[in-house]
């Protein structure tokens, strides 16, 4: 009797050979003589061409095929997901392209919120493509191309925001129209302005009475990271029609004056065009001013006053300011490195500073703009580090202090004509928390304010001459 395992094996071989040729192969299967032992069990010997059947190889092949199937299905699922994501990106890019094209080609004015929404959409797409790139195995040419398109879209939106000509010009047109309507209304009703008319450059008034709300001109050309600096308009008494504007954001350390720009008109400044950019690498702090085509500032790391020719961009003169504190000894509140604050009024050039002898109180000196000699000096009782900034109108110094993050107060004055000082209260609204510099221009009677990277202007109104404090 054959064993059960042997019988199964012979049957398997029989089926295999039959399925291949339709008949039994003698070389694979033959009859053999056997014998019966004492217990009646039949035994025989069978010789096969192969000593063993490759069962393990078959099982290994089946496992490999199963693994390959699973991996294929997984990769196929990823491809489907990537395809959907790509289609989504294509649609988003198309929508953004249409929005940007409309903003470029139409005359509609757009505000900051429009640009922020565009930036948010582009930012979300950037995050998605970054995640897609990190999870993708293999060639990423399409993803790289998509990432490049998103980067180009980001640059285009930023450029549109910085060169938003339509928005700036539309706002200016609206302001001019409103002013004209107000003027016509006053004339038609026969009403007189409650504030006296002061001719440009005149001091026929009783001092500053009030200040307008801020007018936001634009952000400085170097961007929001350059929070410290100054700006203004050159005052040249011999050329009252001159409209040279200057802009001097400090480096991000809030101290070093390295670059400044000049614009021949306000329109050029508004639109960031036709700027003359110079490098000076000498200024210390944001107390600079421009007078008669020269920039005056504190020379870096010294108590020297410096005079810079704007035509040649060269320092033509340096002179020490006697006893002046420097190197951030007595700067303004919340603004470092402004130990010297230059100012211009109807009569010429001034400098506001402190000395050790004055124990930090404000000292005012009238300066000869040609030789930088001190012509006269006044000592006040106002402590300089408690003041956020100052400006001078018709020989009267006005000091400002912060009230909160949105308001400042003109709270103190010193009249160099009478040596009289006292308290006043005129509220100034500001756009952002810190005012870095204030410059007065006698002809247009405006304050040019640098407020946390933004350029602002304010209009001043005056008391009648008999009402001087």
XYZ file of C-alpha atoms in Angstrom:
469
model
C 0.000 0.000 0.000
C 1.350 3.444 -0.963
C 1.392 6.220 1.591
C -1.226 8.970 1.288
C 1.404 11.706 0.597
C 2.979 9.680 -2.179
C -0.369 9.075 -3.809
C -1.157 12.774 -3.807
C 2.210 13.597 -5.310
C 1.759 11.040 -8.103
C -1.703 12.360 -8.825
C -0.329 15.928 -9.042
C 2.357 14.880 -11.516
C -0.201 13.006 -13.531
C -2.428 16.073 -13.808
C 0.477 18.364 -14.704
C 1.775 16.199 -17.495
C -1.700 15.511 -18.816
C -2.634 19.202 -18.853
C 0.441 20.038 -20.862
C 0.512 17.284 -23.521
C -2.793 15.482 -23.128
C -1.021 12.200 -22.343
C 1.279 10.706 -19.755
C 4.989 11.071 -20.275
C 6.930 7.890 -19.607
C 9.946 9.925 -18.576
C 7.870 11.509 -15.771
C 5.867 8.460 -14.672
C 6.600 4.658 -14.887
C 5.546 1.330 -13.287
C 7.833 -0.145 -10.690
C 7.946 -3.543 -9.016
C 7.106 -3.683 -5.325
C 7.024 -6.198 -2.482
C 4.693 -7.129 0.393
C 6.081 -7.495 3.869
C 4.903 -9.856 6.658
C 2.208 -7.414 7.727
C 0.736 -7.133 4.226
C 2.041 -3.618 3.525
C 3.102 -2.974 -0.049
C 6.282 -1.005 -0.545
C 7.932 0.272 -3.737
C 10.532 2.740 -4.872
C 9.797 5.624 -7.239
C 12.479 7.782 -8.875
C 11.485 11.313 -10.004
C 13.500 13.553 -12.341
C 13.496 16.365 -9.692
C 14.323 15.414 -6.156
C 11.916 18.071 -4.676
C 9.018 20.343 -5.757
C 9.782 24.183 -5.374
C 6.942 24.907 -2.983
C 8.868 27.653 -1.116
C 9.681 29.467 -4.347
C 6.012 29.430 -5.335
C 4.975 30.830 -1.945
C 7.684 33.526 -2.119
C 6.515 34.468 -5.602
C 2.924 34.762 -4.388
C 3.954 37.020 -1.454
C 6.022 39.238 -3.750
C 3.150 39.552 -6.210
C 0.790 40.497 -3.349
C 3.161 43.162 -2.041
C 3.636 44.612 -5.513
C -0.139 44.786 -5.980
C -0.606 46.665 -2.707
C 2.203 49.118 -3.468
C 0.828 49.725 -6.938
C -2.651 50.441 -5.561
C -1.151 52.835 -2.955
C 0.862 54.745 -5.570
C -2.166 54.836 -7.864
C -4.191 56.416 -5.032
C -1.444 59.043 -4.515
C -1.419 59.858 -8.225
C -5.192 60.364 -8.144
C -4.862 62.661 -5.122
C -2.003 64.600 -6.757
C -4.071 64.968 -9.913
C -6.972 66.449 -7.926
C -4.593 68.800 -6.083
C -2.984 69.909 -9.338
C -6.406 70.652 -10.817
C -7.285 72.678 -7.703
C -4.043 74.665 -7.976
C -4.625 75.308 -11.653
C -8.078 76.704 -10.922
C -6.783 78.869 -8.057
C -3.945 80.208 -10.197
C -6.419 80.992 -12.964
C -8.692 82.870 -10.529
C -5.761 84.814 -9.077
C -4.459 85.632 -12.550
C -7.854 87.046 -13.487
C -7.979 89.146 -10.279
C -4.478 90.523 -10.795
C -5.190 91.236 -14.473
C -8.311 93.188 -13.512
C -6.334 95.167 -10.906
C -3.669 95.984 -13.495
C -5.989 96.987 -16.320
C -8.957 98.711 -14.663
C -9.100 102.113 -12.999
C -10.838 100.797 -9.879
C -9.136 101.773 -6.609
C -8.137 98.999 -4.261
C -7.461 99.261 -0.556
C -5.052 97.390 1.715
C -7.667 94.707 2.484
C -7.860 93.695 -1.188
C -4.119 93.105 -1.279
C -4.137 91.270 2.065
C -6.806 88.851 0.781
C -4.744 88.185 -2.346
C -1.645 87.614 -0.229
C -3.583 85.177 1.983
C -4.728 83.111 -1.007
C -1.218 82.947 -2.447
C 0.198 82.039 0.980
C -2.245 79.131 1.352
C -1.268 77.829 -2.061
C 2.407 78.098 -1.150
C 1.826 75.996 1.975
C -0.057 73.344 -0.024
C 2.593 73.041 -2.705
C 5.316 72.788 -0.034
C 3.470 69.921 1.637
C 2.912 68.263 -1.730
C 6.590 68.544 -2.594
C 7.737 67.012 0.707
C 5.445 63.977 0.291
C 6.157 63.348 -3.390
C 8.612 60.634 -4.423
C 10.070 60.724 -7.860
C 10.205 63.432 -10.523
C 8.822 66.771 -9.302
C 9.168 68.857 -12.472
C 5.461 69.761 -12.511
C 5.479 70.659 -8.819
C 8.600 72.806 -9.270
C 6.916 74.636 -12.124
C 3.809 75.175 -9.990
C 5.928 76.506 -7.123
C 7.652 78.950 -9.493
C 4.305 80.243 -10.755
C 3.110 80.812 -7.180
C 6.337 82.662 -6.331
C 5.906 84.883 -9.401
C 2.315 85.560 -8.355
C 3.514 86.635 -4.893
C 6.007 89.088 -6.382
C 3.382 90.489 -8.728
C 0.905 91.131 -5.900
C 3.599 92.858 -3.821
C 4.583 95.014 -6.783
C 0.974 95.995 -7.407
C 0.549 96.915 -3.746
C 3.674 99.109 -3.677
C 2.824 100.756 -6.992
C -0.897 101.225 -6.467
C -1.053 104.323 -8.608
C -4.808 104.214 -9.131
C -5.533 104.116 -5.414
C -3.175 106.997 -4.552
C -4.344 109.217 -7.377
C -8.018 108.484 -6.715
C -7.664 109.439 -3.051
C -5.863 112.646 -3.952
C -8.557 113.540 -6.482
C -11.262 112.963 -3.859
C -9.439 115.156 -1.336
C -9.000 117.987 -3.855
C -12.673 117.755 -4.831
C -13.782 117.897 -1.192
C -11.576 120.914 -0.487
C -12.995 122.706 -3.523
C -16.562 121.945 -2.410
C -15.866 123.266 1.078
C -14.317 126.427 -0.336
C -17.300 126.997 -2.626
C -19.679 126.409 0.277
C -17.917 129.015 2.415
C -17.880 131.545 -0.384
C -21.532 131.027 -1.294
C -22.697 131.447 2.316
C -20.448 134.419 2.903
C -18.777 132.831 5.896
C -15.239 133.687 6.903
C -12.740 131.154 8.152
C -12.568 131.241 11.943
C -8.782 130.832 11.711
C -6.787 133.789 10.426
C -5.087 133.448 7.073
C -1.317 133.351 7.573
C 0.757 134.057 4.464
C 3.402 131.408 3.790
C 6.540 132.068 5.793
C 4.830 134.680 7.979
C 4.786 134.791 11.786
C 1.811 137.147 12.110
C -0.116 134.854 14.439
C -0.360 133.927 18.095
C 1.111 130.445 17.864
C -0.218 126.976 17.067
C -3.856 126.541 18.044
C -4.826 123.193 16.540
C -3.706 120.388 14.262
C -5.524 118.391 11.616
C -6.047 114.666 11.435
C -3.133 112.747 9.879
C -2.890 112.346 6.137
C -1.135 109.100 5.226
C 1.136 109.700 2.254
C 2.606 106.184 1.945
C 5.044 103.748 3.523
C 8.756 104.509 3.167
C 10.436 103.015 0.113
C 12.446 100.421 2.104
C 9.354 98.827 3.647
C 7.618 98.231 6.977
C 10.742 96.814 8.638
C 12.371 100.266 8.592
C 10.397 101.837 11.427
C 12.861 104.632 12.221
C 13.671 107.608 10.038
C 12.556 111.043 8.911
C 11.189 112.823 5.876
C 10.140 116.288 4.760
C 10.366 119.069 2.206
C 13.380 121.259 1.629
C 12.852 124.863 2.769
C 14.749 127.299 0.553
C 13.624 130.885 1.321
C 15.124 132.196 -1.931
C 13.106 129.652 -3.953
C 9.661 129.425 -2.306
C 8.239 127.422 -5.230
C 10.857 124.696 -4.853
C 9.328 121.274 -4.132
C 12.242 119.025 -3.266
C 11.117 116.184 -1.003
C 13.486 113.929 0.917
C 13.051 110.547 2.615
C 15.591 109.008 5.002
C 14.660 105.687 6.639
C 17.335 104.482 9.063
C 18.704 100.962 9.000
C 16.810 98.385 11.037
C 18.999 99.079 14.088
C 17.131 102.392 14.431
C 20.389 104.351 14.506
C 22.438 104.318 11.321
C 21.577 106.687 8.461
C 22.951 105.021 5.338
C 20.587 105.771 2.444
C 18.255 108.620 1.538
C 16.183 109.565 -1.507
C 15.267 112.862 -3.159
C 12.132 113.599 -5.243
C 11.559 116.753 -7.273
C 7.771 116.660 -6.863
C 5.205 115.219 -4.472
C 3.743 113.117 -7.289
C 7.143 111.483 -7.820
C 7.329 110.664 -4.129
C 3.779 109.283 -4.063
C 4.454 107.004 -7.025
C 8.037 105.969 -6.082
C 9.324 107.291 -9.397
C 12.277 109.377 -10.592
C 13.988 109.101 -7.225
C 17.610 110.072 -6.702
C 19.035 107.620 -4.176
C 22.267 108.380 -2.326
C 24.399 106.575 0.223
C 25.893 108.604 3.055
C 26.949 106.120 5.845
C 27.529 108.916 8.354
C 24.274 109.793 10.120
C 23.332 109.012 13.723
C 19.618 108.859 14.579
C 16.507 110.345 12.973
C 17.026 114.011 13.921
C 18.066 115.148 10.442
C 16.524 118.008 8.459
C 16.988 119.566 5.002
C 17.410 123.336 4.638
C 18.489 125.285 1.569
C 19.586 122.141 -0.313
C 21.754 120.856 2.559
C 21.026 118.028 4.978
C 22.009 118.594 8.616
C 22.461 115.676 11.004
C 24.395 114.319 13.996
C 27.666 112.801 12.747
C 27.843 109.135 13.748
C 29.195 108.455 17.253
C 30.198 112.077 17.957
C 28.761 115.373 19.216
C 29.514 116.876 15.788
C 26.976 118.547 13.561
C 27.371 117.627 9.895
C 26.387 119.528 6.748
C 25.775 117.431 3.631
C 25.555 118.961 0.145
C 22.640 117.223 -1.613
C 24.006 118.049 -5.074
C 27.329 116.255 -4.565
C 26.352 113.982 -1.633
C 29.450 115.057 0.277
C 29.892 116.365 3.815
C 31.157 119.917 3.386
C 31.457 120.816 7.076
C 31.631 119.277 10.569
C 31.570 121.179 13.839
C 31.161 120.056 17.424
C 28.051 121.240 19.265
C 29.493 122.554 22.568
C 28.763 120.351 25.610
C 26.084 118.373 23.751
C 25.311 114.909 25.073
C 25.558 112.163 22.464
C 25.575 108.361 21.975
C 21.968 108.010 23.175
C 22.581 109.841 26.475
C 19.440 112.025 26.404
C 17.276 110.899 23.505
C 13.500 111.209 23.211
C 11.043 108.878 24.937
C 10.588 105.702 22.884
C 13.087 106.829 20.213
C 16.771 106.035 20.647
C 19.814 107.839 19.194
C 18.119 111.196 18.723
C 20.402 113.210 20.988
C 20.403 116.008 18.404
C 17.151 117.001 16.734
C 17.591 119.589 13.979
C 14.664 121.857 13.121
C 13.781 124.528 10.572
C 11.377 127.434 10.965
C 10.718 130.761 9.250
C 14.037 132.200 10.518
C 16.363 129.298 9.679
C 18.171 126.397 11.339
C 17.897 125.200 14.971
C 19.060 122.217 17.013
C 17.385 120.723 20.086
C 19.569 118.717 22.478
C 20.637 118.280 26.127
C 23.850 118.616 28.121
C 25.175 117.125 31.324
C 25.038 120.601 32.863
C 21.330 120.886 32.010
C 20.767 117.473 33.709
C 18.916 116.272 30.627
C 16.613 119.264 30.212
C 16.034 120.574 26.697
C 18.551 123.079 25.326
C 17.724 125.071 22.172
C 20.398 126.636 19.968
C 20.076 128.810 16.873
C 22.642 127.704 14.273
C 24.332 129.577 11.449
C 23.523 127.267 8.525
C 26.667 128.325 6.641
C 29.320 127.907 9.356
C 27.445 125.739 11.901
C 28.340 128.222 14.616
C 25.985 128.563 17.594
C 24.362 132.008 17.429
C 22.297 131.859 20.609
C 21.219 129.317 23.233
C 18.170 128.904 25.492
C 17.800 126.534 28.470
C 14.399 125.126 29.374
C 12.950 123.347 32.389
C 11.545 120.466 30.347
C 13.269 117.088 30.712
C 14.084 115.819 27.193
C 13.732 112.023 27.747
C 10.102 112.546 28.822
C 9.295 114.106 25.453
C 8.559 112.003 22.343
C 9.513 114.759 19.844
C 9.614 118.510 19.187
C 9.235 121.061 16.401
C 9.774 124.814 16.140
C 7.388 127.389 14.612
C 8.380 131.078 14.514
C 10.947 130.615 17.256
C 8.567 128.739 19.567
C 9.494 125.180 20.499
C 6.557 122.764 20.898
C 7.085 119.472 22.748
C 5.018 116.315 22.251
C 4.393 113.416 24.616
C 2.514 110.110 24.145
C -0.936 109.632 25.688
C -1.628 106.113 24.386
C -0.962 104.032 21.275
C -3.206 106.242 19.101
C -2.818 109.741 20.527
C -0.077 112.213 21.412
C -0.331 115.616 23.024
C 1.447 118.892 22.305
C 1.770 119.736 25.968
C 4.622 122.236 26.335
C 6.029 125.307 24.603
C 9.090 127.526 24.968
C 9.141 130.899 23.229
C 12.705 131.930 22.413
C 11.450 135.428 21.557
C 10.230 136.090 25.112
C 11.970 133.274 27.052
C 8.525 132.291 28.295
C 7.517 128.636 28.720
C 4.294 126.949 29.731
C 1.702 124.223 29.259
C -0.814 123.757 26.463
C -2.922 120.822 25.296
C -3.377 119.993 21.608
C -4.236 116.378 20.798
C -2.511 114.668 17.852
C -3.982 111.531 16.347
C -1.427 109.071 15.023
C -1.697 105.980 12.839
C 0.726 103.725 14.721
C 2.271 103.665 18.163
C 5.584 105.537 17.896
C 6.421 108.862 16.271
C 10.088 108.829 15.250
C 10.484 112.351 13.867
C 8.583 115.614 13.271
C 9.691 118.297 10.783
C 7.924 121.605 10.169
C 7.857 123.395 6.806
C 7.235 127.174 6.980
C 5.772 127.629 3.489
C 3.049 124.983 3.468
C 2.701 125.155 7.301
C 2.653 121.385 7.610
C 4.259 118.866 9.923
C 6.056 116.004 8.167
C 5.919 113.028 10.517
C 7.618 109.631 10.330
C 5.353 107.164 12.195
C 6.567 103.547 12.434
C 7.709 103.384 8.777
C 4.798 105.498 7.419
C 5.032 109.035 6.046
C 2.320 111.360 7.417
C 1.493 115.056 7.147
C -0.544 117.344 9.415
C -1.897 120.847 8.752
C -1.442 123.458 11.481
C -3.898 126.220 12.374
C -2.939 129.309 14.354
C -4.359 131.645 16.955
C -4.854 135.334 16.341
C -1.794 137.328 17.213
C -3.302 138.801 20.405
C -4.053 135.315 21.753
C -0.434 134.222 22.056
C -0.004 132.139 25.251
